[in-house]
Amino acid sequence: MNKIVNFLGKPRTIENVIKNRKISWLELFYDLIFAVVFSRLTESLLEHQTLTGFINAILTFFWLIWG
């Protein structure tokens, strides 16, 4: 557990804001892709309420998170 804390670092508090931090277009694009894929995934899961559809949705979700 100590190794994980050392690797990730101490979390910042709300008061400890990074000044002049700008969000890049790549971050915004990734967020957009994540939202669209998650939306399509839930839509697909609603249409295919079977075990196969559920497994497909879970595998796609983990594939998205892994990337």
CSV table of C-alpha atoms in Angstrom, one decimal:
chain,number,residue,atom,x,y,z
A,1,MET,CA,0.0,0.0,0.0
A,2,ASN,CA,2.9,2.4,0.8
A,3,LYS,CA,4.3,1.9,-2.7
A,4,ILE,CA,1.0,2.9,-4.3
A,5,VAL,CA,0.8,6.0,-2.2
A,6,ASN,CA,4.3,7.0,-3.0
A,7,PHE,CA,3.7,6.4,-6.8
A,8,LEU,CA,0.5,8.3,-7.0
A,9,GLY,CA,1.5,11.0,-4.6
A,10,LYS,CA,-0.4,12.8,-1.9
A,11,PRO,CA,-3.8,14.0,-3.2
A,12,ARG,CA,-4.3,17.7,-3.6
A,13,THR,CA,-6.9,19.5,-1.5
A,14,ILE,CA,-9.5,21.8,-3.0
A,15,GLU,CA,-7.6,24.8,-1.7
A,16,ASN,CA,-4.4,23.6,-3.4
A,17,VAL,CA,-5.3,24.6,-7.0
A,18,ILE,CA,-2.8,24.6,-9.8
A,19,LYS,CA,-2.7,28.2,-11.1
A,20,ASN,CA,-2.9,28.9,-14.8
A,21,ARG,CA,-3.7,25.3,-15.6
A,22,LYS,CA,-5.3,25.0,-19.0
A,23,ILE,CA,-7.2,22.0,-20.4
A,24,SER,CA,-5.8,20.8,-23.6
A,25,TRP,CA,-7.9,19.9,-26.7
A,26,LEU,CA,-6.7,16.3,-26.4
A,27,GLU,CA,-8.2,16.1,-22.9
A,28,LEU,CA,-11.5,17.5,-24.1
A,29,PHE,CA,-11.5,15.2,-27.1
A,30,TYR,CA,-10.9,12.2,-24.9
A,31,ASP,CA,-13.7,13.3,-22.6
A,32,LEU,CA,-16.0,13.6,-25.6
A,33,ILE,CA,-15.1,10.2,-26.9
A,34,PHE,CA,-15.6,8.7,-23.4
A,35,ALA,CA,-19.1,10.3,-23.1
A,36,VAL,CA,-20.2,9.2,-26.6
A,37,VAL,CA,-19.0,5.6,-26.1
A,38,PHE,CA,-20.6,5.4,-22.7
A,39,SER,CA,-23.9,6.7,-24.1
A,40,ARG,CA,-23.8,4.2,-26.9
A,41,LEU,CA,-22.9,1.4,-24.5
A,42,THR,CA,-25.9,2.1,-22.3
A,43,GLU,CA,-28.2,2.4,-25.3
A,44,SER,CA,-27.0,-0.9,-26.6
A,45,LEU,CA,-27.5,-2.5,-23.2
A,46,LEU,CA,-31.1,-1.2,-23.1
A,47,GLU,CA,-31.8,-2.7,-26.5
A,48,HIS,CA,-30.1,-6.1,-25.8
A,49,GLN,CA,-31.2,-7.1,-22.3
A,50,THR,CA,-29.6,-10.5,-22.4
A,51,LEU,CA,-26.6,-12.2,-20.8
A,52,THR,CA,-24.7,-11.8,-24.0
A,53,GLY,CA,-25.6,-8.1,-24.3
A,54,PHE,CA,-24.5,-7.6,-20.7
A,55,ILE,CA,-21.2,-9.4,-21.2
A,56,ASN,CA,-20.6,-7.4,-24.4
A,57,ALA,CA,-21.3,-4.1,-22.6
A,58,ILE,CA,-19.0,-5.0,-19.7
A,59,LEU,CA,-16.2,-6.0,-22.0
A,60,THR,CA,-16.6,-2.9,-24.0
A,61,PHE,CA,-16.6,-0.8,-20.9
A,62,PHE,CA,-13.4,-2.3,-19.6
A,63,TRP,CA,-11.8,-1.9,-23.0
A,64,LEU,CA,-12.7,1.8,-22.9
A,65,ILE,CA,-11.4,2.2,-19.3
A,66,TRP,CA,-8.1,0.4,-20.2
A,67,GLY,CA,-7.4,2.8,-23.1
